[in-house]
Coordinates of C-alpha atoms and ligand atoms in Angstrom, one line a residue:
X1309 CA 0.0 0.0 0.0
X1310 CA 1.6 3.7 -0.7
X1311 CA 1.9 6.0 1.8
X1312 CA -1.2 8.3 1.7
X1313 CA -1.0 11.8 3.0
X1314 CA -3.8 14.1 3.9
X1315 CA -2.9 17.9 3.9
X1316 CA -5.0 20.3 4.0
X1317 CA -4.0 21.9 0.7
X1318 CA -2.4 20.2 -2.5
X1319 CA -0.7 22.0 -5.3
X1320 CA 0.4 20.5 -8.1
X1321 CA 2.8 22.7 -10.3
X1322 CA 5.9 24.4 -8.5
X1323 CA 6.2 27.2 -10.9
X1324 CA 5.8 30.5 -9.8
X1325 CA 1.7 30.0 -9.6
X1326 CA 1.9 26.5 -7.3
X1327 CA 5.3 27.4 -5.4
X1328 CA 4.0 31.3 -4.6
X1329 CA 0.4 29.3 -3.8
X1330 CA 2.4 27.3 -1.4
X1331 CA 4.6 29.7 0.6
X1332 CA 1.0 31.3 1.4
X1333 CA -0.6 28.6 2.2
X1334 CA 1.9 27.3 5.0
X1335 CA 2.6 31.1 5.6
X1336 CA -1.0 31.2 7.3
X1337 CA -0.8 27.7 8.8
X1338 CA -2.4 25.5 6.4
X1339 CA -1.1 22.0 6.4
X1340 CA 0.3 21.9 2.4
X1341 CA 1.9 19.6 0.2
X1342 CA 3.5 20.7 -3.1
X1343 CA 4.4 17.9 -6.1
X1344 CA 6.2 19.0 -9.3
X1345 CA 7.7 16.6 -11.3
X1346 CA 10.6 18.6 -12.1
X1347 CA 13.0 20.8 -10.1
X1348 CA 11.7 23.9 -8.3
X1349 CA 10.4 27.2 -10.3
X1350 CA 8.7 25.9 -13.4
X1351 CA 8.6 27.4 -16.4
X1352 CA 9.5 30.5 -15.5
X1353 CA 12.5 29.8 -13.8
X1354 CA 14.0 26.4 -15.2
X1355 CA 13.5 27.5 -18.6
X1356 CA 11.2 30.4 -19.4
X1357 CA 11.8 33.8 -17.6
X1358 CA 15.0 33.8 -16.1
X1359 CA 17.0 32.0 -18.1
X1360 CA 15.8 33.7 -21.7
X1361 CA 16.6 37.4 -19.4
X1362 CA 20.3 36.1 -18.8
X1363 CA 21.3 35.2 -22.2
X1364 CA 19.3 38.6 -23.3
X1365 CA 21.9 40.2 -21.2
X1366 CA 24.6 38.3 -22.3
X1367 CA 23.4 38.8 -25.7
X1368 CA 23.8 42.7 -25.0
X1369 CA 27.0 42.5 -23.2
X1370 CA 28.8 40.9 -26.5
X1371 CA 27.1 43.0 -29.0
X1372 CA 28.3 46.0 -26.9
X1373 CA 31.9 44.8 -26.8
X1374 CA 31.5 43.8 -30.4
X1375 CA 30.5 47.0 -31.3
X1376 CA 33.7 48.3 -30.2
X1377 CA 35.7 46.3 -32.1
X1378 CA 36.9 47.3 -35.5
X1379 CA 37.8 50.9 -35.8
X1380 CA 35.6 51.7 -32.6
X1381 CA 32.5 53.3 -31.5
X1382 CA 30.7 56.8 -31.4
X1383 CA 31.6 56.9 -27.5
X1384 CA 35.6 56.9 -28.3
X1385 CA 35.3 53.1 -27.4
X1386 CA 38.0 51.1 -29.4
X1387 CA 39.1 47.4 -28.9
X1388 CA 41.8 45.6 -30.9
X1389 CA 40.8 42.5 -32.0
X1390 CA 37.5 40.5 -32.2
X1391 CA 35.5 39.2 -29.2
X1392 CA 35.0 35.8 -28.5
X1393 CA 31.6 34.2 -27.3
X1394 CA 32.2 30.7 -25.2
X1395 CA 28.5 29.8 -25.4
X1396 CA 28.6 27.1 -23.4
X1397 CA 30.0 29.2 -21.1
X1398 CA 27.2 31.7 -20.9
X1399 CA 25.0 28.5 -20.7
X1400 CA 26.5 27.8 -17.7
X1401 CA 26.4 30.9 -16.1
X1402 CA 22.5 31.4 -16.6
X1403 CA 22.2 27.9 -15.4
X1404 CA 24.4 29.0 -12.2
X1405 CA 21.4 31.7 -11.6
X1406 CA 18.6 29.0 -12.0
X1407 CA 20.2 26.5 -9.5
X1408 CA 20.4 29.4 -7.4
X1409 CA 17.1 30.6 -7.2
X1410 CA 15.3 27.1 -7.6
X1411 CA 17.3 26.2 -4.6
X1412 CA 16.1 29.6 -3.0
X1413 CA 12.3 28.4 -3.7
X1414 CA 13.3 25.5 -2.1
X1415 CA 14.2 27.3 1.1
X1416 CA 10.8 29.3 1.4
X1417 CA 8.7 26.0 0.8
X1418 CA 10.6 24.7 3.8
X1419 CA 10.1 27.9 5.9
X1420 CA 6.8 27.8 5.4
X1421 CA 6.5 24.1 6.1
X1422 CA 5.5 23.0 2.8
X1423 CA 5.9 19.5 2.0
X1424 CA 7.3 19.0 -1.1
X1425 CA 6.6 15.5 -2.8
X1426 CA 8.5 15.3 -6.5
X1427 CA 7.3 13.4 -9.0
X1428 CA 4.6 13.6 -11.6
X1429 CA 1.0 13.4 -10.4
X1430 CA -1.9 11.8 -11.6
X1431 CA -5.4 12.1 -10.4
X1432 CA -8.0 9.5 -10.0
X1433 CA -10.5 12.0 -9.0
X1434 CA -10.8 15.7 -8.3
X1435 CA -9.6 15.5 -4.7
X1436 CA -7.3 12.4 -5.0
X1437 CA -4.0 11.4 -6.6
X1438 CA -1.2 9.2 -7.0
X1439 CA 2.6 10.8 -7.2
X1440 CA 5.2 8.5 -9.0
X1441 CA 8.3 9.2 -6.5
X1442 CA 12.0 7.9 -6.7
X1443 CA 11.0 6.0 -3.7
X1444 CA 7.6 4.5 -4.8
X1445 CA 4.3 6.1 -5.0
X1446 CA 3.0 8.3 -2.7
X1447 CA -1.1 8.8 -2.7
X1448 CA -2.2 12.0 -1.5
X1449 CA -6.3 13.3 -0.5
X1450 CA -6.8 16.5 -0.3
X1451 CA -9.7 19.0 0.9
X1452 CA -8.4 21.6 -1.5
X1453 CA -6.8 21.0 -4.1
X1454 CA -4.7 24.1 -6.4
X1455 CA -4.3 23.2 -10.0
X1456 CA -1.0 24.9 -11.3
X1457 CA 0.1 22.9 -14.4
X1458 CA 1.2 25.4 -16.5
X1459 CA 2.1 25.2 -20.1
X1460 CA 3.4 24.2 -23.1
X1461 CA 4.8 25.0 -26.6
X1462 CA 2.3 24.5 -29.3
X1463 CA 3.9 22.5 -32.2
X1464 CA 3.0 23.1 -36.0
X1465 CA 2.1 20.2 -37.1
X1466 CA 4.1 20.7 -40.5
X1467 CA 7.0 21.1 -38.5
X1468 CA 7.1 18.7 -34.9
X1469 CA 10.2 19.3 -32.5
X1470 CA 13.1 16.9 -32.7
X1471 CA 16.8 17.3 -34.1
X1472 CA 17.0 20.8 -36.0
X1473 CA 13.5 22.2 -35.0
X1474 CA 13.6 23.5 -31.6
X1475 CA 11.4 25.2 -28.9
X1476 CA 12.4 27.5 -26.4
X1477 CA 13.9 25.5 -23.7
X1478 CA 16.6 23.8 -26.3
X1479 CA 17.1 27.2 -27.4
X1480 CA 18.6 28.4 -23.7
X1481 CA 20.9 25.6 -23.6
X1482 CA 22.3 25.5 -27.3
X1483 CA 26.4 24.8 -27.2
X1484 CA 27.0 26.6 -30.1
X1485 CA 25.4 29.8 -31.5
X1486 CA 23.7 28.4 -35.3
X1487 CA 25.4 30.6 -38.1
X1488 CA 21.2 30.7 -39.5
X1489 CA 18.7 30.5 -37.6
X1490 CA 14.6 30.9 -38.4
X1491 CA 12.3 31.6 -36.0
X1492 CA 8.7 30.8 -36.2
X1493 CA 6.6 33.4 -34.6
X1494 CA 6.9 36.4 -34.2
X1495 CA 5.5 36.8 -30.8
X1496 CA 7.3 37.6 -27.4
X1497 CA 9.9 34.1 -27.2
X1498 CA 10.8 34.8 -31.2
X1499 CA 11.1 38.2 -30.6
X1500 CA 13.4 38.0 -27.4
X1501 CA 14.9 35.0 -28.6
X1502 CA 15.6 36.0 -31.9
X1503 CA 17.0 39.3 -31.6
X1504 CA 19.1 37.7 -28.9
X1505 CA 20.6 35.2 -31.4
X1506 CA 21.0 38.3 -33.4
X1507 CA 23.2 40.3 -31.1
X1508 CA 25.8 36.7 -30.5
X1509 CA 26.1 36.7 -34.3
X1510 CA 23.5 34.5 -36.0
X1511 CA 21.8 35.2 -38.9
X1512 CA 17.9 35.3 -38.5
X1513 CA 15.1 35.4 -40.7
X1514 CA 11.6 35.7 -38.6
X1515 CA 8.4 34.3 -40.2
X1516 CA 5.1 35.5 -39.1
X1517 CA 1.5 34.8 -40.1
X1518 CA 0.0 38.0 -39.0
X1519 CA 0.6 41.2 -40.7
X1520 CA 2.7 42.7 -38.2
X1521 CA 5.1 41.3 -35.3
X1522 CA 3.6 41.2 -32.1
X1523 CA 0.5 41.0 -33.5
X1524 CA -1.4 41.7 -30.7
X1525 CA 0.2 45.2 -30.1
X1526 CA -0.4 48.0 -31.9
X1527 CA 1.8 48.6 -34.9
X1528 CA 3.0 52.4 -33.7
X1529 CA 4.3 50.7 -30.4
X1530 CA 5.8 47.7 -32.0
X1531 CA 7.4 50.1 -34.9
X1532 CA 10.8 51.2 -33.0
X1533 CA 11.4 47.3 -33.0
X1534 CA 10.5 46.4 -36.5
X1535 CA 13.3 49.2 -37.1
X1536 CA 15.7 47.9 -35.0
X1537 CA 15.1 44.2 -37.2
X1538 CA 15.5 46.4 -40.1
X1539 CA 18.9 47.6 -39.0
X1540 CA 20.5 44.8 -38.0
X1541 CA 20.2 42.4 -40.6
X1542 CA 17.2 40.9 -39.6
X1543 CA 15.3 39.2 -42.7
X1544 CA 11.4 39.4 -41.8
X1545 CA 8.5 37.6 -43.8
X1546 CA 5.1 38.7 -42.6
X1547 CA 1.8 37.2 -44.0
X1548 CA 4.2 34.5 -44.0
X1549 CA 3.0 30.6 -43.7
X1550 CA 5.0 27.6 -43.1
X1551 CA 4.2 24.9 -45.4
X1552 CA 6.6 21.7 -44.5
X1553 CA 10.5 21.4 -45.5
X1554 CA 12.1 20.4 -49.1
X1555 CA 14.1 17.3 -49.8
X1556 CA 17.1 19.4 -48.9
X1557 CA 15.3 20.3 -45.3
X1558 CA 14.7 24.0 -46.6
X1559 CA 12.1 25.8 -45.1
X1560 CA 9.1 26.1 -47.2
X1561 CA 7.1 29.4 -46.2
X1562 CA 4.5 30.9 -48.6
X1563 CA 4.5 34.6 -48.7
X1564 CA 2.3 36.8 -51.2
X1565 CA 5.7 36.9 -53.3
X1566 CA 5.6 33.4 -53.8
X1567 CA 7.3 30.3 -52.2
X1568 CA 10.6 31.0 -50.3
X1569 CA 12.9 27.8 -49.5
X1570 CA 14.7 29.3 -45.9
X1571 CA 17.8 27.3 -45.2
X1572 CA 18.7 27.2 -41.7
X1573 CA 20.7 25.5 -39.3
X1574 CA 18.2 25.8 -36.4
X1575 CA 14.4 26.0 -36.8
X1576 CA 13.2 28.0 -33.6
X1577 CA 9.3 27.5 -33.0
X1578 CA 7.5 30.2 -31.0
X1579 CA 3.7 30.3 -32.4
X1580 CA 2.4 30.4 -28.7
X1581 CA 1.9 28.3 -25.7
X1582 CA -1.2 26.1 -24.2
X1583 CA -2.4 25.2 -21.1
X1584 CA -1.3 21.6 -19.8
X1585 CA -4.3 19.7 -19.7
X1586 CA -3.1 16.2 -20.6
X1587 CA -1.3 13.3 -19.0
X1588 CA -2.6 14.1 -15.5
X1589 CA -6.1 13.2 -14.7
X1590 CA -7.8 16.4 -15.5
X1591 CA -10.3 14.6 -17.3
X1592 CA -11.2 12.5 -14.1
X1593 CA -12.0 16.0 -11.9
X1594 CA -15.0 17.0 -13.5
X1595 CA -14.1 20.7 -13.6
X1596 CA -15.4 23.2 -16.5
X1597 CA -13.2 24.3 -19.9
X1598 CA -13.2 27.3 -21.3
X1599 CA -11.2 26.6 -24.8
X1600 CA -8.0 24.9 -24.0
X1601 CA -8.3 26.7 -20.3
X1602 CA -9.7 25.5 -17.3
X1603 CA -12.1 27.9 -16.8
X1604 CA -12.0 29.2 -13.3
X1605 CA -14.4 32.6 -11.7
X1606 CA -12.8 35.6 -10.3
X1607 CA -11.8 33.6 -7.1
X1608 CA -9.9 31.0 -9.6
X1609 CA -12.7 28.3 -8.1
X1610 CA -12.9 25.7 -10.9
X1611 CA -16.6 24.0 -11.5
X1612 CA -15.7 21.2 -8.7
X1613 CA -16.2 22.2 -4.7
X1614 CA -12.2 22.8 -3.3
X1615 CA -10.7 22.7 -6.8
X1616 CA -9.0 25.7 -7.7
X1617 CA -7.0 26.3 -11.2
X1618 CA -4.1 29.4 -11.7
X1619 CA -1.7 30.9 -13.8
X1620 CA -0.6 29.3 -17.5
X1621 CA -3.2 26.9 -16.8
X1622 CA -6.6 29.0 -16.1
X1623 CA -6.4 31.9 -19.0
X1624 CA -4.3 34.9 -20.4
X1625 CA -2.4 36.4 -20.2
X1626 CA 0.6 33.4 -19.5
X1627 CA 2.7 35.7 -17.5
X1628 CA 4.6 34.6 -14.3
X1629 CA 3.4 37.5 -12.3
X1630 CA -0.2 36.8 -12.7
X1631 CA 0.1 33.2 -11.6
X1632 CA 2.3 34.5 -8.3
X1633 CA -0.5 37.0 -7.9
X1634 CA -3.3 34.4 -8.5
X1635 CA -1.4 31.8 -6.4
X1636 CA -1.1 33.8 -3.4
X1637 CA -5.3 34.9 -3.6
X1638 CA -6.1 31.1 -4.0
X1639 CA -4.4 30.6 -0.5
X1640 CA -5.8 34.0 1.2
X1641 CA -9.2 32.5 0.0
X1642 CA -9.0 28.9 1.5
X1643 CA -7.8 30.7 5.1
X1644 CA -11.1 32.6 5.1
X1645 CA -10.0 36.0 3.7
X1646 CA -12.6 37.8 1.1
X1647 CA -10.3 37.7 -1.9
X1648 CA -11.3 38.3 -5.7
X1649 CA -8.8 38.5 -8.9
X1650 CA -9.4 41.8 -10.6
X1651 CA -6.8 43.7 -10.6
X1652 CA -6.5 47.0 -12.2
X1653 CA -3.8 46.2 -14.9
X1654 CA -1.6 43.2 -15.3
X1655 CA 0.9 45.0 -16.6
X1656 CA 3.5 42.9 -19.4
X1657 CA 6.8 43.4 -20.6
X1658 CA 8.5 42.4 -24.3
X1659 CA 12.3 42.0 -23.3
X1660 CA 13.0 42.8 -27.4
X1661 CA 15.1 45.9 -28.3
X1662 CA 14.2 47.9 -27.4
X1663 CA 11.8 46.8 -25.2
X1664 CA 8.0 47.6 -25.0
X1665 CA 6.0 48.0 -21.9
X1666 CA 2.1 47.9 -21.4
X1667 CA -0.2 48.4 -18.9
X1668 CA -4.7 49.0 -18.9
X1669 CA -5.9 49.3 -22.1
X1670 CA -4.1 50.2 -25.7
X1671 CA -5.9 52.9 -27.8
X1672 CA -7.7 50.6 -29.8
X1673 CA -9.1 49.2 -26.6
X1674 CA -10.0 52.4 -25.0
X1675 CA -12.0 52.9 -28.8
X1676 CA -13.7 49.8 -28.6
X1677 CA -14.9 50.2 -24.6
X1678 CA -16.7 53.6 -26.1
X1679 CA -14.8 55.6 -23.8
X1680 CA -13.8 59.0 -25.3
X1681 CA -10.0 58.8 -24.8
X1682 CA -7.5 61.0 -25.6
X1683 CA -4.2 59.3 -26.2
X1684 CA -0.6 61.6 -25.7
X1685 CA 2.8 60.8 -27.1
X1686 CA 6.2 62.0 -25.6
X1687 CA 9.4 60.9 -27.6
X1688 CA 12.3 59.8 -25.3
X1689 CA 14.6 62.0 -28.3
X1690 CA 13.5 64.6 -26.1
X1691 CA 14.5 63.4 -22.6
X1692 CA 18.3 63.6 -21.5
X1693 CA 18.3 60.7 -19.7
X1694 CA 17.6 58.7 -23.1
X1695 CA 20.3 60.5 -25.0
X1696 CA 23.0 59.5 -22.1
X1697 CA 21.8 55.8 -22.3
X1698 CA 21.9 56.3 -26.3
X1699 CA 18.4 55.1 -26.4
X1700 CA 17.3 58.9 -27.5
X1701 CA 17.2 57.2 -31.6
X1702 CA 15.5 54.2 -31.7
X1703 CA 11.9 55.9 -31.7
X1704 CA 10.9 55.0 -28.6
X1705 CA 7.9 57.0 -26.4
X1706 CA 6.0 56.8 -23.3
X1707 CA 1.9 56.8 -24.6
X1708 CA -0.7 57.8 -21.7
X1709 CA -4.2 56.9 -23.0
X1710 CA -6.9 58.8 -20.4
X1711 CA -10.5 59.5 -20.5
X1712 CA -10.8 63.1 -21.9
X1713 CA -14.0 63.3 -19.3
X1714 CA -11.4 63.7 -16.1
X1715 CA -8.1 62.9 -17.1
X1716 CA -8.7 59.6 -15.8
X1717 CA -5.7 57.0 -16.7
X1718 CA -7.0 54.2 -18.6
X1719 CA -3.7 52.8 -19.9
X1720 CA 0.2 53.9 -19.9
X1721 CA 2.4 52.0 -23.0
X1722 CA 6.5 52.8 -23.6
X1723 CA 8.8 51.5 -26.1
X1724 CA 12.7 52.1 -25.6
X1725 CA 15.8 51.0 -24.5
X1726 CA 15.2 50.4 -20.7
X1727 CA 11.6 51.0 -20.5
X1728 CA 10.9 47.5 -19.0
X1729 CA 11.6 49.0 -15.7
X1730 CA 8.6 51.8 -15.8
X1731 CA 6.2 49.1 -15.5
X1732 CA 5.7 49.6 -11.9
X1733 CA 5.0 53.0 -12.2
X1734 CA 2.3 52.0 -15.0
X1735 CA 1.1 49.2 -13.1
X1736 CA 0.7 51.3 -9.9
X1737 CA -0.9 54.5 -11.4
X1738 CA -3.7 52.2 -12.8
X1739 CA -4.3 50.3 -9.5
X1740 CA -4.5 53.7 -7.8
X1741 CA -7.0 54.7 -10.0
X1742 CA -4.4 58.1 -11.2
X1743 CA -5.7 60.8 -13.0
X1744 CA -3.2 62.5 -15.8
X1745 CA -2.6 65.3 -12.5
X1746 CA -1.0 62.9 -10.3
X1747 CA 1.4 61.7 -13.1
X1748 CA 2.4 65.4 -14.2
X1749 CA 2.4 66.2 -10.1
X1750 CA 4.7 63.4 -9.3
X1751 CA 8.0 65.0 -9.0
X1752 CA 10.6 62.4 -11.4
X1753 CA 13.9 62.3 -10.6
X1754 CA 15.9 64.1 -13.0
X1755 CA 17.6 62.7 -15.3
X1756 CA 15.9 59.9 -15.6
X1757 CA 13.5 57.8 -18.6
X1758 CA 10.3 58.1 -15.7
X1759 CA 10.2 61.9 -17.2
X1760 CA 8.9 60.8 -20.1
X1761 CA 5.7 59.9 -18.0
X1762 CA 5.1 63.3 -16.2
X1763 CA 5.8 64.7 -19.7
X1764 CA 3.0 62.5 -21.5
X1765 CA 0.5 63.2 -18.8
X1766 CA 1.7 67.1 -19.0
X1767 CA 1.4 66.7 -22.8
X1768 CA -2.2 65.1 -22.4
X1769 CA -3.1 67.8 -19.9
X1770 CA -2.0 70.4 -23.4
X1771 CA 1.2 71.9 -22.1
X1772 CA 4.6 69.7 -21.9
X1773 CA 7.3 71.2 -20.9
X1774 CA 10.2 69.7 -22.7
X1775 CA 8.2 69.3 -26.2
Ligands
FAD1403 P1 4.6 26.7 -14.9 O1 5.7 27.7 -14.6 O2 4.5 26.2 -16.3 O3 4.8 25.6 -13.9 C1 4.1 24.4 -13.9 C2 4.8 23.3 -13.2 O4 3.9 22.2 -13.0 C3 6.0 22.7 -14.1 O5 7.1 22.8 -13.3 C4 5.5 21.2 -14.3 O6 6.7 20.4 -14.2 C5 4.6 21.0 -13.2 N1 3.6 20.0 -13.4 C6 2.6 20.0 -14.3 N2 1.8 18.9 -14.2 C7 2.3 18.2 -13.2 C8 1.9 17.0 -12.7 N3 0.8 16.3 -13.1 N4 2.7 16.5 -11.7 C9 3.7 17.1 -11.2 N5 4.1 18.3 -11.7 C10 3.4 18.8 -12.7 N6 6.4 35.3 -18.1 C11 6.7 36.5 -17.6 O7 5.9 37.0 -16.8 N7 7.8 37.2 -17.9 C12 8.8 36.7 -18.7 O8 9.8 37.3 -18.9 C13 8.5 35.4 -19.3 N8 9.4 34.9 -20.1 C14 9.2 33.6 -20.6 C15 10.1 33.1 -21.5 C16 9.9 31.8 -22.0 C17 11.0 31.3 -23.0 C18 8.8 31.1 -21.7 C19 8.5 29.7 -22.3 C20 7.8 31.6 -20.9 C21 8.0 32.9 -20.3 N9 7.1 33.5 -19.5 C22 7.3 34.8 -19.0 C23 5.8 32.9 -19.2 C24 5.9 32.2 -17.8 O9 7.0 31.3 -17.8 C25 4.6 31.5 -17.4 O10 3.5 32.4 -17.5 C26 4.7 31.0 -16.0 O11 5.7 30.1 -15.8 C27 3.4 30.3 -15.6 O12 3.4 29.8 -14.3 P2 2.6 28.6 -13.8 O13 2.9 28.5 -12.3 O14 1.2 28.7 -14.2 O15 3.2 27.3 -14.6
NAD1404 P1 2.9 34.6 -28.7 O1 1.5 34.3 -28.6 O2 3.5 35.8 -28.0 O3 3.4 34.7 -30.2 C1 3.2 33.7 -31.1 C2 3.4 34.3 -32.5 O4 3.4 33.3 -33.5 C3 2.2 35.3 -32.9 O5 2.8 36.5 -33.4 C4 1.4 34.5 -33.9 O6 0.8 35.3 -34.9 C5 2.6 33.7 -34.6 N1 2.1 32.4 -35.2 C6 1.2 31.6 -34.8 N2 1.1 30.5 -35.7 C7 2.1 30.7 -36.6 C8 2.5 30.0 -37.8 N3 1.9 28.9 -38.1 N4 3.5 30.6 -38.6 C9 4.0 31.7 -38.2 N5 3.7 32.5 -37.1 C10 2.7 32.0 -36.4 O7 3.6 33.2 -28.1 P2 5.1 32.9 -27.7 O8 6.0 33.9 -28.2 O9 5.3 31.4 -28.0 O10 5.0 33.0 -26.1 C11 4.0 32.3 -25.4 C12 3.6 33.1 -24.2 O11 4.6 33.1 -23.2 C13 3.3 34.5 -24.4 O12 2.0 34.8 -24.9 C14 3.5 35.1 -23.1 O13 2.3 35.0 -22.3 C15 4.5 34.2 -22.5 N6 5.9 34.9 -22.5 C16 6.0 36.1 -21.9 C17 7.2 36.8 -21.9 C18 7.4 38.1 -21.2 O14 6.6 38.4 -20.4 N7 8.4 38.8 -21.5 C19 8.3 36.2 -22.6 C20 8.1 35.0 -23.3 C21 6.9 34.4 -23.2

């Protein structure tokens, strides 16, 4: 007979949804057991989040240095010879960080008193499953139980993973960076990935079925990035559709120009990522879908009493710091506290060059709600702090979109070198309910890129200072 446990709480998933769920959970004294089948972190940090931001900063580090090579830079920079990348090195280093902080989750589960069982679990019903361990099975009943699966790539069915065709987590470990790579997808992983691979010397061509990249920006705040593809080399095919490989293991993609035949060492896949719904039991706990998500209401409850779905697995957007957010509610909820998910912006972050940040609702959105909204502009090749970080060229701007009725904030966008860090601002003028006053009021340090917010709400107010 296996060893049954009984906590009060089961989550299954220790990504940043189940693992933040968890620390909660014991945090208020619930009795809680955690199973992932896989090292601490999940996506996010084993191969999603974390790793894909190291090797973008490695990336930017050797394009820097290789910039300087050759005759120099504009900044008087000069270095003789040509710089070196030891990719497997750089592989090593960003692995270094994950160990790090998977170990670190491992130390806050164990503060908290979380049990953590590892292995893969599979459920027999909605409150019961069986955990494959190293040392047997372990059966575990629960009263609640936290569904925090997580995700997976989507594969094209033209084009299935194995040897040259790869998804994101083979392309953070790569040993060697491929002289040609194509990435599939234009979306967040082929943007970051793909610029990346850029920067440590590949050559990339980008196909993408909608008409624009990130198709579900808007093509103004995506623009300073199509530019920067444009620059450096980048071969993009929009309207673009991949139709199978040649005898030789080209790349056939239709465009409107006809069939192109892409050869490429590497094949990177990024067309977008589903909920993990299979190989578990899902089907044996009776809860509700809502397309490939398990639909949850604004507590996360799923359609059986005690089951409770987050993150990746229970609806856009897939971002890490919903699930934590969602994680931590789920356990605030089952210790009595009045909880809901609605938060005022979840704000998201493109780590592409230059980067794009957005928060509440895009102009088009604003449109479509039927709220009269004005929508203000302020280039960062007007604030110093840009020009110092040479990020004054690339086009970039902070966007305030407000409700011309009273100045009320309805969403806050930027695109620029940097910018990623501005979200909080954006995130937390939204959640405070700010009206285009309390940005233009807010005193910004000078010199820094968060001027370009008081200027855009100045600008929406009518009277910018620096414009
Ligand atoms: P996951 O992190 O997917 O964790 C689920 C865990 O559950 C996994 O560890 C899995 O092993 C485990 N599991 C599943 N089923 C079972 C079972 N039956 N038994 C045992 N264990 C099981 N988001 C951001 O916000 N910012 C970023 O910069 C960002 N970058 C990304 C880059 C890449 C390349 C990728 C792929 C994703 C990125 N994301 C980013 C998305 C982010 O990783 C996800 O939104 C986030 O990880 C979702 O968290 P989760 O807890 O729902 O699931
Ligand atoms: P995505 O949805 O961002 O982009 C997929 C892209 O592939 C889209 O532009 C889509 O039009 C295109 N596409 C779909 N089918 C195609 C086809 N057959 N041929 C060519 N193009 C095709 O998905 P992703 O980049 O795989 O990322 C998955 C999710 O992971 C994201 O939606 C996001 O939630 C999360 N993520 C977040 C971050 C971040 O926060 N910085 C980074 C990476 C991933």
């Amino acid at each position: 007979m296996p060893e049954t446990l009984r906590p009060k709480v089961l989550v299954v998933g220790g990504g940043p949804g189940g693992y933040v769920a968890a620390i909660r959970a014991g945090q208020l004294g619930l009795d809680t057991v955690l199973v992932d089948a896989d090292r601490l972190g999940g996506t996010c940090l084993l191969r999603g989040c974390i790793p894909s931001k190291a090797l973008i900063h490695a990336a930017d580090k050797f394009a820097e240095i290789a910039g300087a090579a050759g005759g120099g830079n504009r900044l008087g920079i000069a270095i003789d010879g040509v710089p070196k990348l030891d990719l497997a090195k750089t592989v090593g280093w960003k692995d270094g960080i994950v160990e790090r902080l998977s170990g670190g989750v491992a130390g806050l589960l164990a503060r908290a008193k979380v049990r953590v069982v590892e292995g893969w679990a599979r459920f027999s019903d909605a409150k019961n499953c069986t955990v494959e361990t190293k040392a047997g099975p372990v059966a575990i009943a629960a009263e609640h139980v936290i569904l925090a699966a997580g995700s997976e790539a989507v594969e094209l069915p033209d084009l299935p993973f194995g040897g040259d065709v790869i998804f994101s987590t083979e392309a953070l470990s790569l040993a060697a960076v491929p002289e040609r790579l194509v990435v599939v997808g234009a979306g967040y992983i082929g943007l970051e990935l793909g610029i990346a691979f850029r920067k440590f010397g590949a050559a990339v061509t980008i196909v993408e079925a909608a008409p624009r990249i990130l198709p579900r920006y808007d093509e103004v705040l995506t623009r300073p990035v199509r530019l920067w593809l444009q620059r450096h080399g980048v071969e993009l095919h929009l309207n673009a559709k991949v139709a199978g490989r040649d005898g030789d293991g080209r790349l056939n993609v239709e465009t409107a120009s006809g069939t192109l035949a892409l050869a490429a060492d590497k094949i990177l896949v990024t067309v977008g990522r589903r909920p993990l719904t299979r190989g578990w039991g899902l089907e044996e706990m009776a809860v509700d879908m809502t397309g490939p998500f398990v639909r949850v209401d604004d507590q996360c409850r799923t359609a059986m009493r005690g089951v409770w779905a987050i993150g990746d697995l229970a609806g856009e957007p897939m971002l890490a710091h919903k699930a934590m957010a969602q994680g931590a509610m789920v356990a605030e909820i089952i210790a009595g506290n009045r909880r809901r998910f609605d938060p005022a912006a979840v704000a998201a972050i493109v780590f592409s060059e230059p980067e794009i940040v957005v928060a509440g609702m895009l102009p088009e959105e604003a449109k479509a709600s039927g709220i009269d909204a004005a929508v203000s502009v302020f280039p960062f090749a007007a604030n110093g702090r840009a020009l110092t970080l040479e990020a004054g060229e690339d086009g970039g701007f902070v966007r305030a979109i407000s409700a011309r009725a009273d100045g009320r904030l309805l969403g806050l966008q930027a695109v620029g070198r940097g910018v990623g860090e501005l979200a909080g601002e954006f995130a937390h003028a939204l959640v405070m309910g700010a009206v285009l006053e309390d940005l233009a009021h807010t005193i910004h340090v000078h010199p820094t890129l968060g001027e370009a917010i008081g200027e855009a709400a100045l600008l929406g107010l009518g009277h910018a200072l620096h414009l």
